[in-house]
XYZ file of N, CA, C and O in Angstrom:
688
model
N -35.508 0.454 -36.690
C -34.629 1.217 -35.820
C -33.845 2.240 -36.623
O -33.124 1.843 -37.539
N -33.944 3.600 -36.323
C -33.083 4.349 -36.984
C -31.602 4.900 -36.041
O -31.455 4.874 -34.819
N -30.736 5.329 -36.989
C -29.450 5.482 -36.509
C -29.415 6.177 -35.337
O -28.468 5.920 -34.593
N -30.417 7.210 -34.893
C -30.853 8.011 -34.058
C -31.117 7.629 -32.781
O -30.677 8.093 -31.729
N -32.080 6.502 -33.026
C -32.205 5.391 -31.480
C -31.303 4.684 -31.408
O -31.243 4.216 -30.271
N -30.633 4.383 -31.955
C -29.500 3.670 -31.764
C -28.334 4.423 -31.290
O -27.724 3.609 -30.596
N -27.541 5.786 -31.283
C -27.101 6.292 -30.413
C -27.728 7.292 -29.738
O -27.259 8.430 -29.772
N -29.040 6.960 -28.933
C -29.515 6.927 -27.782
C -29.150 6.567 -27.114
O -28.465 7.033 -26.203
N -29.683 5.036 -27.473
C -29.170 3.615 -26.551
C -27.893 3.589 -26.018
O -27.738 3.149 -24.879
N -26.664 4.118 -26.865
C -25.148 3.865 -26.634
C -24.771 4.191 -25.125
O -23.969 3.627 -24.380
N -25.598 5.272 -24.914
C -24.943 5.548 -23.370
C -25.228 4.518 -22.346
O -24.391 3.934 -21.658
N -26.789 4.335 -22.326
C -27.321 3.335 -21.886
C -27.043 2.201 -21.420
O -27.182 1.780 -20.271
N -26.567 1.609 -22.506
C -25.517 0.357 -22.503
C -24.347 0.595 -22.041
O -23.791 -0.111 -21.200
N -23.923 1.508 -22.499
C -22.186 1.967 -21.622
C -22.197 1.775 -19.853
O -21.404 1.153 -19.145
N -23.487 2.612 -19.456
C -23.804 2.713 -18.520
C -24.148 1.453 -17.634
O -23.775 1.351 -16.465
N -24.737 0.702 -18.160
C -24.901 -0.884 -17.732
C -23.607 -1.676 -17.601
O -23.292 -2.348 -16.619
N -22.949 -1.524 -18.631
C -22.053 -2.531 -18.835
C -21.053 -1.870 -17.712
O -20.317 -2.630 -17.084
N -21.028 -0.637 -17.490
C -19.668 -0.520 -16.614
C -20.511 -0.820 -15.005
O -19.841 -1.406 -14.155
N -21.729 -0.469 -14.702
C -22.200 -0.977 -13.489
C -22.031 -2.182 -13.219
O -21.606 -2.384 -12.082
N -22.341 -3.725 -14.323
C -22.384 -4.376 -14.433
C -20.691 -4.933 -13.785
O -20.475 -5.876 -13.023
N -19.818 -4.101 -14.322
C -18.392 -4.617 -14.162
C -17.988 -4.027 -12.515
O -17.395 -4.667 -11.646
N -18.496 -2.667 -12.428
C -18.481 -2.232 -10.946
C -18.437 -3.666 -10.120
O -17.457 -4.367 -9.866
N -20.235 -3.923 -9.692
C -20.630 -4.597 -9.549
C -19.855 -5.980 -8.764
O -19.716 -6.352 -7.599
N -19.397 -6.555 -10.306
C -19.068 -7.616 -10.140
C -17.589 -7.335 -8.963
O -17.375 -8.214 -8.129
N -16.961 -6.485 -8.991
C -15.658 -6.456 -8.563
C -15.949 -6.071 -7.293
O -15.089 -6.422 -6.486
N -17.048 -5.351 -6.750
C -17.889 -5.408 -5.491
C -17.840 -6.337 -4.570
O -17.500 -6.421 -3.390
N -18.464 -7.341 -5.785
C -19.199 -8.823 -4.462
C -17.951 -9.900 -4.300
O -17.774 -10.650 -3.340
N -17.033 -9.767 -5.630
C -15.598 -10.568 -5.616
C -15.092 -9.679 -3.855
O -14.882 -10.145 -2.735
N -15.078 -8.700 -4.245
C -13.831 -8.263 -3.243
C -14.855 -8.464 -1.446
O -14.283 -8.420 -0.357
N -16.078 -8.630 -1.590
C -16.805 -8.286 -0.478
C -17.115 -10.335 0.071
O -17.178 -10.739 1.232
N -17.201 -10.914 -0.787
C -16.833 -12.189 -0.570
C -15.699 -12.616 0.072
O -15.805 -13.567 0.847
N -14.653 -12.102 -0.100
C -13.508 -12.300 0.239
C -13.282 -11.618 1.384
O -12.626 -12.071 2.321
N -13.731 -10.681 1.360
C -14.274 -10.136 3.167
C -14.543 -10.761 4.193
O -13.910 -10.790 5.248
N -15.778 -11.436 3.831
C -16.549 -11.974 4.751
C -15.719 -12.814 5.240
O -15.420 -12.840 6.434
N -15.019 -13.994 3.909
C -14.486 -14.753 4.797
C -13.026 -14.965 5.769
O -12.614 -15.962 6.362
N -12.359 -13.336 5.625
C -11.598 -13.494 6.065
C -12.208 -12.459 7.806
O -11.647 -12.457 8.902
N -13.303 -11.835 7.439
C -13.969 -11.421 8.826
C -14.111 -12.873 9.544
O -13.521 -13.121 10.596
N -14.884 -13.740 8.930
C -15.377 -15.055 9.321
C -13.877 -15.637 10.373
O -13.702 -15.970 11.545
N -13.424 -15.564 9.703
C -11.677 -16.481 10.165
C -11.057 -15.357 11.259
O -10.088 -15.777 11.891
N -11.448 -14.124 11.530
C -10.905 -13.033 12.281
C -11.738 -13.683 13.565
O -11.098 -13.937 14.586
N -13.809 -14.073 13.491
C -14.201 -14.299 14.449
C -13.729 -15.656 15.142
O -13.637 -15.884 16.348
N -13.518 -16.298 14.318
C -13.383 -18.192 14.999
C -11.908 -17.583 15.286
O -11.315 -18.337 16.056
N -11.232 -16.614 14.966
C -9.779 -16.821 15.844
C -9.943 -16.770 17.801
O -10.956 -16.515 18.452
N -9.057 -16.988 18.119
C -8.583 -16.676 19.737
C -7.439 -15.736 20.063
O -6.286 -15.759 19.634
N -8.038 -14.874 20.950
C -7.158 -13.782 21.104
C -5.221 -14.230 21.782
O -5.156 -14.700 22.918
N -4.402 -14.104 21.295
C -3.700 -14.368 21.956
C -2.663 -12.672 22.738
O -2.757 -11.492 22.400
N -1.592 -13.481 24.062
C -1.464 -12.660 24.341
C 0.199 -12.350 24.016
O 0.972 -13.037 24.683
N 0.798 -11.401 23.077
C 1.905 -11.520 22.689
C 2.612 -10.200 23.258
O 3.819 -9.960 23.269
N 1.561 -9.404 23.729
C 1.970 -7.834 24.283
C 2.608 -7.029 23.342
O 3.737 -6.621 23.618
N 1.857 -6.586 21.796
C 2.069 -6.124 20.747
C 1.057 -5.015 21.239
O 0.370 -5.243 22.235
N 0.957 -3.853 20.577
C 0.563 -2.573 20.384
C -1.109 -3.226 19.817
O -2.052 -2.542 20.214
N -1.374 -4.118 19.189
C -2.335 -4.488 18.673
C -2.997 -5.984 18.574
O -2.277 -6.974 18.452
N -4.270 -6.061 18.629
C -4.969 -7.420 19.097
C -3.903 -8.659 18.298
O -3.125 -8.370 17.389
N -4.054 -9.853 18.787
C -3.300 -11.303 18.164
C -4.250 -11.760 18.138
O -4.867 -11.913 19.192
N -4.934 -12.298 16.567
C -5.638 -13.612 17.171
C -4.955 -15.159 16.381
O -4.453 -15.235 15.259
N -5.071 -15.839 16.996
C -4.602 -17.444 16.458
C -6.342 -17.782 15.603
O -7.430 -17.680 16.170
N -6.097 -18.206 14.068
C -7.005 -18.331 13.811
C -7.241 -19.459 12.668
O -6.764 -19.373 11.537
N -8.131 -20.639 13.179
C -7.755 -22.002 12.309
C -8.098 -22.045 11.027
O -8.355 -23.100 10.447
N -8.129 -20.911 10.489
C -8.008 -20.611 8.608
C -6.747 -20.534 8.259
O -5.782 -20.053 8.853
N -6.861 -21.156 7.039
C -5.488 -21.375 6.300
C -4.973 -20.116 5.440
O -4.773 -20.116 4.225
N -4.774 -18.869 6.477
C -4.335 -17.744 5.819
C -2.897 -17.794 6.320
O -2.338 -18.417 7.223
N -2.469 -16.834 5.329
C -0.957 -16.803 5.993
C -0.772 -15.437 6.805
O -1.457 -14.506 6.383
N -0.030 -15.201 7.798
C 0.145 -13.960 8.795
C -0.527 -12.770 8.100
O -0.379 -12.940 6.890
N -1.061 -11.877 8.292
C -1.602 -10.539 8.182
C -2.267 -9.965 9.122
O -2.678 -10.359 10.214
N -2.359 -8.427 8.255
C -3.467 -7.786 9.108
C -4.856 -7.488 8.472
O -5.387 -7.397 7.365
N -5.098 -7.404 9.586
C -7.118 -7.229 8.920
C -7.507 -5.970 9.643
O -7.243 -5.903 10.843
N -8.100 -4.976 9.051
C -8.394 -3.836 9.351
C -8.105 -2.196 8.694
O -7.401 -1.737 7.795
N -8.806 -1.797 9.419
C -8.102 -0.006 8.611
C -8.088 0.336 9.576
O -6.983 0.280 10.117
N -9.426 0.981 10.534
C -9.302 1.830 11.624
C -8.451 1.116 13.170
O -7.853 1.655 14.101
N -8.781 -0.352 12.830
C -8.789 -0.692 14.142
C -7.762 -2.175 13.673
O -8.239 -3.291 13.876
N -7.413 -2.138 13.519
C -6.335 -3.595 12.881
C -5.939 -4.714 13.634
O -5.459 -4.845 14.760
N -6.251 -5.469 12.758
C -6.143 -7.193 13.738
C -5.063 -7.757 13.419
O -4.986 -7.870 12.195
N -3.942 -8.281 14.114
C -3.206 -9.239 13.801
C -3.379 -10.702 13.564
O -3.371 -11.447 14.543
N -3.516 -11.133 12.504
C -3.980 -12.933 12.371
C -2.854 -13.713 12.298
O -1.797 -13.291 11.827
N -2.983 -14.669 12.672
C -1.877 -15.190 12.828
C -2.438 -16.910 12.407
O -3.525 -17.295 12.837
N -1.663 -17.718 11.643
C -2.484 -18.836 11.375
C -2.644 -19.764 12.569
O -1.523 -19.773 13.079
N -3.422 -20.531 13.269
C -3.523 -21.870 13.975
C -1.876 -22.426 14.085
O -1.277 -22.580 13.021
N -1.142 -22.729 15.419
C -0.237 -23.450 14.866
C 1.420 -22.989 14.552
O 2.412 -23.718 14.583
N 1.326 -21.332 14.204
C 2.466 -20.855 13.381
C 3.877 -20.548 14.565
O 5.031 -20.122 14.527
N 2.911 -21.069 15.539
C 4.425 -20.542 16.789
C 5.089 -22.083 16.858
O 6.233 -22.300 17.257
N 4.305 -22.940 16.469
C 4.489 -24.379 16.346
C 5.964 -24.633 15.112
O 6.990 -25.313 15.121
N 5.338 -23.685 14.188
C 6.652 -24.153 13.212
C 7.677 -23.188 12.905
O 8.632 -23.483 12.187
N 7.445 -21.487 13.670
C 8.292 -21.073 13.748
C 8.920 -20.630 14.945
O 8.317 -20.425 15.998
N 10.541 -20.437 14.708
C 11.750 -20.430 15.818
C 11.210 -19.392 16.179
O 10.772 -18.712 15.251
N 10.989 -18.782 17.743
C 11.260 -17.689 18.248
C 11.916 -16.006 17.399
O 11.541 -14.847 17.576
N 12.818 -16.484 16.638
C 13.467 -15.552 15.759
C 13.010 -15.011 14.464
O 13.379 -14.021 13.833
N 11.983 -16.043 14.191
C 11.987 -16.238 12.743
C 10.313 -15.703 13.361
O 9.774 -14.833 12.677
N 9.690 -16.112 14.357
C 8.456 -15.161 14.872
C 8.265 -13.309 14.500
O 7.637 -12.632 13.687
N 9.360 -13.030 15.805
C 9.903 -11.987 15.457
C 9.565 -11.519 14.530
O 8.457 -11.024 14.326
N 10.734 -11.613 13.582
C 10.568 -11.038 12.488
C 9.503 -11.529 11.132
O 9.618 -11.130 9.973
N 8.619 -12.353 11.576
C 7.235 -12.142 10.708
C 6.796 -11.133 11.407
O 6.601 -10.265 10.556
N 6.463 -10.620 12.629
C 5.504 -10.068 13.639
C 6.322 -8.398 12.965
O 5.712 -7.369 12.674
N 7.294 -8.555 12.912
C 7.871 -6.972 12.618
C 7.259 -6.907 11.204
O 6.626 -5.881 10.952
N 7.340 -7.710 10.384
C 6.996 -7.227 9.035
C 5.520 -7.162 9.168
O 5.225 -7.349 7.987
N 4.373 -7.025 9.795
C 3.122 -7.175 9.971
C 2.828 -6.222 10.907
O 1.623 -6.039 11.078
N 3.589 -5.553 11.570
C 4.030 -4.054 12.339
C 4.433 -3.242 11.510
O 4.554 -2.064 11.846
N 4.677 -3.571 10.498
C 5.432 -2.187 9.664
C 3.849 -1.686 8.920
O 3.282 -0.611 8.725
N 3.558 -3.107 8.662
C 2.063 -2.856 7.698
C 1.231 -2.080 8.202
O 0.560 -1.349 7.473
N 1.084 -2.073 9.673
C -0.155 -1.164 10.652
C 0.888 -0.040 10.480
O 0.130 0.559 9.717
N 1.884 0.705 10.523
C 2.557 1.416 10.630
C 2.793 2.422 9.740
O 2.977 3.607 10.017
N 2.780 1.890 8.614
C 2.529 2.511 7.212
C 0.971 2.390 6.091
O 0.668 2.554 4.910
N 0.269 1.954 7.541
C -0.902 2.306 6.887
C -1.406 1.800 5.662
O -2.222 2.336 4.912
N -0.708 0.475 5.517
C -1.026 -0.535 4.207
C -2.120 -0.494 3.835
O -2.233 0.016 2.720
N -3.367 -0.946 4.474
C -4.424 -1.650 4.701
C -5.530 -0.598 4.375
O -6.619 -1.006 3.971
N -5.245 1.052 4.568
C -6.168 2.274 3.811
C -5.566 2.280 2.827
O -6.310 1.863 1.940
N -4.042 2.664 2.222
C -4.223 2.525 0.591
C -4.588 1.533 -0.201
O -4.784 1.608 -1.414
N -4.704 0.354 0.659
C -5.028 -0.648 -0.192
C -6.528 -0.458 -0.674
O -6.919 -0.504 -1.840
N -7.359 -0.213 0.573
C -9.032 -0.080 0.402
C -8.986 1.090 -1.024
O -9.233 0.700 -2.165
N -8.598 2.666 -0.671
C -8.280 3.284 -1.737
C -8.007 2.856 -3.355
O -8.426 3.291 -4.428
N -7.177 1.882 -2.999
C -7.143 1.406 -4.510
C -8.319 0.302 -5.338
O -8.634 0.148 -6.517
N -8.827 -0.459 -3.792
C -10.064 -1.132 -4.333
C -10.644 -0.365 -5.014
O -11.053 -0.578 -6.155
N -10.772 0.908 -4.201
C -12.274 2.079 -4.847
C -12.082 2.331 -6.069
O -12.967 2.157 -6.907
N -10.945 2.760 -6.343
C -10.273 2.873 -8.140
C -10.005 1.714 -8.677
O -10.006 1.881 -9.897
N -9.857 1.011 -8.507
C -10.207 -0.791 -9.546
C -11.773 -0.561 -9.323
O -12.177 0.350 -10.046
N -12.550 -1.008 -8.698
C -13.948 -0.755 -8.973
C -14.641 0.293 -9.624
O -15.725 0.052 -10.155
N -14.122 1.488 -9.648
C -14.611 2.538 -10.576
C -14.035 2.227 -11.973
O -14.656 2.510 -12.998
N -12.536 1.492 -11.974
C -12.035 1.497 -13.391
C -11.844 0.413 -13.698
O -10.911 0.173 -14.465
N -12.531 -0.451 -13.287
C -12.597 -1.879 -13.756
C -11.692 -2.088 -14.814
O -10.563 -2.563 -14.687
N -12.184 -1.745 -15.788
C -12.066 -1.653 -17.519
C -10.911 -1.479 -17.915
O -10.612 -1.884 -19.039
N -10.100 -0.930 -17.226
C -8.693 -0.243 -17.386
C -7.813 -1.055 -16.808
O -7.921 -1.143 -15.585
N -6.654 -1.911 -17.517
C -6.120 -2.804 -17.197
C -4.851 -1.923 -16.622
O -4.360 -2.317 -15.564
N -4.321 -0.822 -17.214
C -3.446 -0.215 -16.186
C -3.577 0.135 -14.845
O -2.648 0.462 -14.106
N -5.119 0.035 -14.459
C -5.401 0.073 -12.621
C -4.836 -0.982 -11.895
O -4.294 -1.059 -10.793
N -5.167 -1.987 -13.027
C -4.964 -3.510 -12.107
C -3.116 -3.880 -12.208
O -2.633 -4.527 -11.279
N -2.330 -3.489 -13.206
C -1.187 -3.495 -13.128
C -0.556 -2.731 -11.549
O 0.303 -3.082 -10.740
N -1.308 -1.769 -11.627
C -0.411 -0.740 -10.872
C -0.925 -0.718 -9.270
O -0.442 -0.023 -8.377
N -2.144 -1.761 -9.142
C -2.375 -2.809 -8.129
C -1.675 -3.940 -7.702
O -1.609 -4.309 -6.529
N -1.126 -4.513 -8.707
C -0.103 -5.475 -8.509
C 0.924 -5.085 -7.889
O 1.392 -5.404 -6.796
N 1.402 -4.008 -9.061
C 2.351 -3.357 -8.224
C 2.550 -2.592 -6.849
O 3.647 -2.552 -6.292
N 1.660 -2.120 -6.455
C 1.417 -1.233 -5.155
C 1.718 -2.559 -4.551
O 2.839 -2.719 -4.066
N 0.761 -3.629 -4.518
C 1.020 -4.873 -3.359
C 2.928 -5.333 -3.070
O 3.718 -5.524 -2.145
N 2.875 -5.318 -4.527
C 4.877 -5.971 -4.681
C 5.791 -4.778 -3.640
O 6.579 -5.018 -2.725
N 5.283 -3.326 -4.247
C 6.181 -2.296 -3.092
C 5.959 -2.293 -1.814
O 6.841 -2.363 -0.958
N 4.378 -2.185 -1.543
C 4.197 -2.806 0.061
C 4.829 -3.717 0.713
O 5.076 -3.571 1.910
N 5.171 -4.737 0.068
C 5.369 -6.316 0.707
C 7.378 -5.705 0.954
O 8.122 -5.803 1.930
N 7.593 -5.126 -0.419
C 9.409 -4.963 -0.319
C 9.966 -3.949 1.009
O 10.799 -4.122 1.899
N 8.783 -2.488 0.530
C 8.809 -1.799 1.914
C 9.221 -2.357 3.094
O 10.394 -2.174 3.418
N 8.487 -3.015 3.822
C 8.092 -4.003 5.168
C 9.658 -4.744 4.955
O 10.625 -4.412 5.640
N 9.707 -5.635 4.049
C 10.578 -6.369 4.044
C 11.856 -6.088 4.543
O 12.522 -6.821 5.274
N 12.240 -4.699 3.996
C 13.716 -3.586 4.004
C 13.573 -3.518 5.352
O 14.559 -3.970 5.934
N 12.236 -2.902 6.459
C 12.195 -2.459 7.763
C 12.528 -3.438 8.104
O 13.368 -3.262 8.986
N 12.346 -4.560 7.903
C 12.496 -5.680 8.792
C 13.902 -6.483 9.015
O 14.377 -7.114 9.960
N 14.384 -6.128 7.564
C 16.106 -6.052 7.800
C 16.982 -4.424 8.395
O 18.160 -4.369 8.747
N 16.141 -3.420 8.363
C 16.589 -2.292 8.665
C 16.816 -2.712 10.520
O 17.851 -2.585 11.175
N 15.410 -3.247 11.004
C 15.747 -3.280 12.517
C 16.757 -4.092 13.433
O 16.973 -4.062 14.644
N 17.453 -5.052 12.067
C 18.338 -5.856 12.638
C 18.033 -7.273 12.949
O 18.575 -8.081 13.704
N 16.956 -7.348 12.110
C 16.489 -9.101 12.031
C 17.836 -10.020 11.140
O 17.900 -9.930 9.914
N 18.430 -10.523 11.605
C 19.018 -11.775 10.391
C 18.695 -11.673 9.344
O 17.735 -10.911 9.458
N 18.825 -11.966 8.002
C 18.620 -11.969 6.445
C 17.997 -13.477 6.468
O 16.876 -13.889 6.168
N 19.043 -14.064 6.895
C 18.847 -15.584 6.257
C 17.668 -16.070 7.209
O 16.910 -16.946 6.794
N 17.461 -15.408 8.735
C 16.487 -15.778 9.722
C 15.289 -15.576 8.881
O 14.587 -16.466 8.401
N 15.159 -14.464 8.775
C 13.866 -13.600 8.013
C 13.595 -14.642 6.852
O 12.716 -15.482 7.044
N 14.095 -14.641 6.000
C 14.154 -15.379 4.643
C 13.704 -16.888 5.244
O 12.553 -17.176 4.919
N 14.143 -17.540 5.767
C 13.649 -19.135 5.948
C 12.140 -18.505 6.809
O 11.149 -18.406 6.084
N 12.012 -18.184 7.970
C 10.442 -17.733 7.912
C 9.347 -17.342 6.810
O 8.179 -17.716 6.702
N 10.014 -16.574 6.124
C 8.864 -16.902 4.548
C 8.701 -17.615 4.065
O 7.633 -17.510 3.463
N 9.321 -18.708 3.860
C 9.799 -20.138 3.259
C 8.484 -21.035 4.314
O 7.610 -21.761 3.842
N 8.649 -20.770 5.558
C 8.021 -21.854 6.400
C 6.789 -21.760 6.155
O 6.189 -22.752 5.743
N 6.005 -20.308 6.390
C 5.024 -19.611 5.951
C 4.408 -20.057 4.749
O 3.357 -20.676 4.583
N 5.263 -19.624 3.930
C 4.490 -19.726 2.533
C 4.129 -21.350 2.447
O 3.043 -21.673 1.967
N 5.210 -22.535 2.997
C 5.455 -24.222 3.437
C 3.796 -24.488 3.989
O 3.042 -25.100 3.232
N 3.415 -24.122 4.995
C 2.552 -23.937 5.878
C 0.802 -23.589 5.696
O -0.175 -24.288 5.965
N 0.898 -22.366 5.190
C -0.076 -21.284 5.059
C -0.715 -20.767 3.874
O -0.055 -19.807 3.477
N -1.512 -20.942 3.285
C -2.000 -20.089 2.548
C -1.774 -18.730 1.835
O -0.904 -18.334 2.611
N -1.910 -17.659 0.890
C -1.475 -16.569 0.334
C -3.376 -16.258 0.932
O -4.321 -17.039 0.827
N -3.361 -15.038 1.453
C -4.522 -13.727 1.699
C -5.083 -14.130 0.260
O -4.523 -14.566 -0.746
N -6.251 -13.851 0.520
C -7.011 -13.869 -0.953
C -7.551 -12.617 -1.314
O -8.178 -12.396 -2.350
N -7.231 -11.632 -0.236
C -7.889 -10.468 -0.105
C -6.950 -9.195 -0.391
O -6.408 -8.788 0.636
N -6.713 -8.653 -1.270
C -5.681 -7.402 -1.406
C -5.435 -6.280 -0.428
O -4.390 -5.690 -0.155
N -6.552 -6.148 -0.011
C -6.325 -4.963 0.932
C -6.097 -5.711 2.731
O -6.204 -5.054 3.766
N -5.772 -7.217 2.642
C -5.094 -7.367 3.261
C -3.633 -7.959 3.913
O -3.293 -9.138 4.021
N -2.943 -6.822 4.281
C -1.290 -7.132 4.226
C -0.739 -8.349 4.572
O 0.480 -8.515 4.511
């Protein structure tokens, strides 16, 4: 082998190895799809008279939305069961702010750039972070509209008690 074929090859391999990493961050994030599509179908529509579909759905996710163009409200199996009327509310507002501000396209957006930049650990920081400002965003509206502090606050508590964390980033 001379030095010559050997940076031939270099691109080659570059080229693999970052498909390879594409790839993988593809079927992670498209796995995690399915099964939260999966848990969107076995839900039941409920009727709460929100701007957007409810479904009650017996996966152990915690409240979100699912969607970009057309957005689903999920709601876990159960959750009107352990939360107060008040403390409803204001999960349902913070999950209204998310369709509202359009969480759920920058999030896809940023998939596309973690999958192109796999490699680059400052994508995935500043993924973290996008999720942490999303979540605080919502949070502020939801004390901005005049929800209780301490109401709001023990509903996350019950939630988080309860429910599962999304496994899926791009959903709120």
């Amino acid at each position: 082998n001379s030095p010559a074929s050997q940076i031939d090859l270099f691109p080659a391999v570059l080229i693999t190895v970052w498909l390879m990493g594409f790839i993988a961050v593809v079927v992670r994030w498209w796995i995690n799809w399915q099964r939260i599509r999966s848990a969107s179908r076995a839900g039941l529509l409920l009727d709460l008279a929100l701007t957007v579909p409810v479904l009650s759905t017996p996966a152990l996710l915690e409240p979100g939305v699912f969607g970009i163009w057309r957005p689903v409200l999920m709601l876990p199996e159960g959750i009107t069961e352990h939360l107060a009327p008040a403390q409803l509310k204001a999960v349902l507002a913070h999950e209204l702010c998310h369709i509202r501000r359009r969480d759920n396209l920058a999030a896809a957006v940023h998939m596309m750039v973690e999958a192109i930049f796999w490699f680059h650990p400052l994508v995935w920081w500043v993924g973290t972070r996008l999720v942490e400002e999303r979540e605080r965003a919502c949070d502020e509206e939801v004390l901005c509209l005049g929800n209780e502090p301490s109401v709001y606050a023990e509903s996350i508590l019950k939630a988080c008690r309860f429910y599962l964390e999304s496994p899926l980033a791009c959903m709120s």
